[in-house]
Short mmCIF file of C-alpha atoms in Angstrom, two decimals:
data_model
loop_
_atom_site.label_atom_id
_atom_site.label_comp_id
_atom_site.label_asym_id
_atom_site.label_seq_id
_atom_site.Cartn_x
_atom_site.Cartn_y
_atom_site.Cartn_z
CA MET A 1 122.90 46.69 -69.71
CA ARG A 2 125.25 45.48 -72.38
CA ARG A 3 124.34 42.63 -74.70
CA LYS A 4 127.09 40.03 -75.11
CA THR A 5 127.70 38.37 -78.56
CA GLY A 6 126.97 35.01 -77.01
CA ASP A 7 123.35 36.16 -76.31
CA SER A 8 122.53 36.89 -79.97
CA THR A 9 124.05 33.49 -80.87
CA ALA A 10 122.02 31.68 -78.16
CA ALA A 11 118.84 33.60 -79.38
CA ALA A 12 119.47 32.55 -83.10
CA LEU A 13 119.98 29.01 -82.09
CA LEU A 14 116.77 29.12 -80.10
CA THR A 15 115.04 30.58 -83.03
CA VAL A 16 116.16 27.77 -85.36
CA LEU A 17 115.33 25.01 -82.66
CA ALA A 18 111.85 26.56 -82.21
CA GLY A 19 111.28 26.72 -85.89
CA SER A 20 112.51 23.09 -86.55
CA LEU A 21 110.14 21.86 -83.91
CA LEU A 22 107.12 24.19 -84.46
CA LEU A 23 107.05 23.60 -88.37
CA PRO A 24 106.61 19.79 -88.13
CA VAL A 25 103.89 19.86 -85.47
CA LEU A 26 101.79 22.35 -87.59
CA LEU A 27 102.38 20.38 -90.71
CA VAL A 28 101.39 17.00 -89.13
CA GLY A 29 98.41 18.84 -87.45
CA VAL A 30 97.21 20.18 -90.81
CA VAL A 31 97.53 16.76 -92.48
CA PHE A 32 95.63 15.04 -89.81
CA LEU A 33 92.75 17.83 -90.18
CA ILE A 34 92.56 17.10 -93.86
CA ILE A 35 92.49 13.32 -93.54
CA GLY A 36 89.80 13.58 -90.86
CA LEU A 37 87.55 16.11 -92.74
CA ASN A 38 87.83 13.75 -95.89
CA ARG A 39 87.16 10.56 -94.24
CA GLY A 40 83.47 10.80 -94.55
CA SER A 41 83.52 10.91 -98.21
CA GLU A 42 84.53 7.29 -98.62
CA PRO A 43 81.79 4.79 -99.35
CA GLY A 44 81.02 2.47 -96.45
CA PRO A 45 81.03 -1.45 -96.31
CA TYR A 46 77.35 -1.45 -97.49
CA THR A 47 77.65 0.98 -100.21
CA VAL A 48 77.04 -0.31 -103.82
CA ILE A 49 78.85 1.40 -106.53
CA PHE A 50 77.64 0.91 -110.01
CA ALA A 51 80.54 1.38 -112.59
CA LYS A 52 81.78 0.11 -115.95
CA ALA A 53 84.32 -2.46 -116.77
CA GLY A 54 87.67 -0.76 -116.74
CA ASP A 55 86.81 1.83 -114.09
CA GLU A 56 89.01 2.33 -110.97
CA CYS A 57 87.61 1.30 -107.78
CA GLY A 58 88.38 2.19 -104.06
CA THR A 59 88.97 0.19 -101.07
CA GLN A 60 85.48 0.26 -99.67
CA GLY A 61 82.11 -0.79 -101.10
CA GLN A 62 80.89 -3.18 -103.46
CA TYR A 63 81.52 -2.38 -107.23
CA LEU A 64 78.84 -3.87 -109.62
CA ASP A 65 78.46 -3.46 -113.30
CA ALA A 66 76.08 -0.61 -113.98
CA SER A 67 74.07 -2.50 -116.67
CA THR A 68 73.99 -6.08 -115.61
CA GLY A 69 74.61 -5.82 -111.68
CA LYS A 70 77.40 -8.52 -111.76
CA PRO A 71 80.25 -8.07 -109.64
CA LEU A 72 83.15 -6.10 -111.37
CA GLN A 73 86.69 -6.78 -111.35
CA CYS A 74 88.61 -3.59 -111.09
CA MET A 75 91.86 -1.83 -110.46
CA GLY A 76 92.35 0.43 -107.37
CA PRO A 77 94.60 1.15 -104.46
CA GLY A 78 96.48 -1.88 -103.54
CA GLY A 79 95.92 -3.73 -106.84
CA PHE A 80 93.28 -6.00 -108.63
CA ARG A 81 90.12 -6.26 -106.80
CA THR A 82 86.94 -8.48 -107.19
CA ALA A 83 83.56 -7.59 -105.79
CA SER A 84 81.72 -10.68 -104.32
CA LEU A 85 78.40 -9.58 -103.17
CA GLU A 86 79.03 -10.57 -99.78
CA PHE A 87 78.19 -7.80 -97.11
CA PRO A 88 79.83 -7.95 -93.59
CA GLY A 89 77.33 -9.01 -91.02
CA PHE A 90 74.77 -10.36 -93.43
CA SER A 91 73.75 -13.84 -93.19
CA ARG A 92 73.94 -16.21 -96.04
CA GLU A 93 70.08 -15.91 -96.38
CA GLN A 94 70.41 -12.06 -96.43
CA ASN A 95 73.07 -12.09 -99.05
CA ASP A 96 71.11 -14.64 -101.42
CA ASP A 97 68.07 -12.13 -101.04
CA VAL A 98 70.09 -9.41 -102.33
CA ARG A 99 71.33 -11.39 -105.10
CA ARG A 100 68.01 -12.64 -106.05
CA TRP A 101 66.63 -8.94 -106.04
CA LEU A 102 69.53 -7.98 -108.17
CA THR A 103 68.70 -10.86 -110.72
CA THR A 104 65.08 -9.97 -110.70
CA LEU A 105 65.81 -6.44 -111.59
CA ALA A 106 68.33 -7.17 -114.23
CA GLU A 107 65.85 -9.67 -116.02
CA ASP A 108 64.97 -7.01 -118.54
CA GLY A 109 68.51 -6.85 -119.66
CA ASP A 110 69.48 -3.45 -118.24
CA LEU A 111 69.54 -1.72 -114.83
CA SER A 112 68.34 1.80 -114.74
CA VAL A 113 69.27 4.36 -112.12
CA PHE A 114 65.92 3.64 -110.18
CA ASP A 115 67.14 -0.15 -110.01
CA HIS A 116 70.28 1.12 -108.65
CA ARG A 117 68.50 3.20 -105.99
CA SER A 118 66.16 -0.01 -105.22
CA ILE A 119 69.30 -2.17 -104.64
CA GLN A 120 71.09 0.21 -102.43
CA ALA A 121 67.74 0.76 -100.45
CA LYS A 122 67.29 -2.95 -99.96
CA ILE A 123 70.83 -3.32 -98.63
CA ASP A 124 70.56 -0.31 -96.49
CA GLY A 125 67.23 -1.76 -95.17
CA ILE A 126 68.76 -5.02 -94.13
CA ALA A 127 72.02 -3.47 -92.74
CA ALA A 128 69.74 -1.18 -90.48
CA GLY A 129 68.15 -4.35 -89.15
CA LEU A 130 71.49 -6.12 -88.08
CA PRO A 131 71.88 -6.66 -84.38
CA PRO A 132 74.42 -4.50 -82.69
CA GLY A 133 77.84 -5.76 -82.87
CA THR A 134 77.36 -7.48 -86.25
CA ARG A 135 76.88 -4.20 -88.36
CA VAL A 136 80.10 -2.85 -89.53
CA GLU A 137 80.12 1.11 -89.04
CA PRO A 138 82.36 3.17 -91.53
CA GLU A 139 85.25 4.58 -89.88
CA SER A 140 84.82 8.02 -88.79
CA GLY A 141 87.51 10.81 -89.16
CA GLU A 142 86.46 12.11 -85.73
CA THR A 143 89.84 10.83 -83.89
CA LYS A 144 91.81 12.17 -86.68
CA LEU A 145 90.13 15.57 -86.51
CA TRP A 146 90.79 15.57 -82.80
CA ILE A 147 94.43 14.95 -83.23
CA GLY A 148 94.80 17.40 -86.00
CA ALA A 149 93.02 20.11 -83.95
CA ALA A 150 95.25 19.47 -80.93
CA LEU A 151 98.63 19.55 -82.80
CA THR A 152 97.62 22.47 -84.95
CA GLY A 153 96.35 24.31 -81.72
CA ALA A 154 99.37 23.41 -79.94
CA GLY A 155 101.68 24.45 -82.60
CA LEU A 156 99.80 27.83 -83.04
CA LEU A 157 100.06 28.33 -79.20
CA LEU A 158 103.80 27.65 -79.12
CA GLY A 159 104.28 29.81 -82.20
CA SER A 160 102.35 32.75 -80.66
CA GLY A 161 104.33 32.45 -77.40
CA PHE A 162 107.51 32.21 -79.17
CA ALA A 163 106.61 35.25 -81.40
CA TRP A 164 105.56 37.31 -78.23
CA ARG A 165 108.80 36.52 -76.36
CA TRP A 166 110.89 37.40 -79.48
CA TYR A 167 108.98 40.69 -79.85
CA ARG A 168 109.53 41.59 -76.34
CA ASN A 169 113.24 40.78 -76.74
CA ARG A 170 113.58 42.89 -79.84
CA ARG A 171 111.87 45.86 -78.02
CA THR A 172 114.19 45.83 -75.09
CA GLY A 173 117.29 45.42 -77.31
CA PHE A 174 117.98 41.92 -76.50
#
């Protein structure tokens, strides 16, 4: 069977089309996988981060001065941010209890690493006792992982099928 010149042009066009569709699917899948895997490293809404004035802050967590325990004003993604020591789902009494505990620990003039841990333990204890529906759970990256895995798997499956078809066509002289 003789090969027509139009056949090689069609094969070249299909190669370009498959590559232009396959590459974005793989890239988006890998990006979703990376985002999903890194999602668990962000602080949650009940996390206290002790920092110094001028430090950068993230979008999650409460930033407090490492030595005084006072809410910090810091720069982070999205601009200027001020911590307020108000935790989502906590009642006014629970927030006041955290503030009192923080003030008691800071009375000697400086917060130690043990004080930092004690404050976080107090907040974690209150958050654990919140009724279902009022506790704010940190966003997990599970959905992004599944999307990334599906897109990457689909891209690899399509790519291997395309490579197999190309190999068979080359072997038969097409």
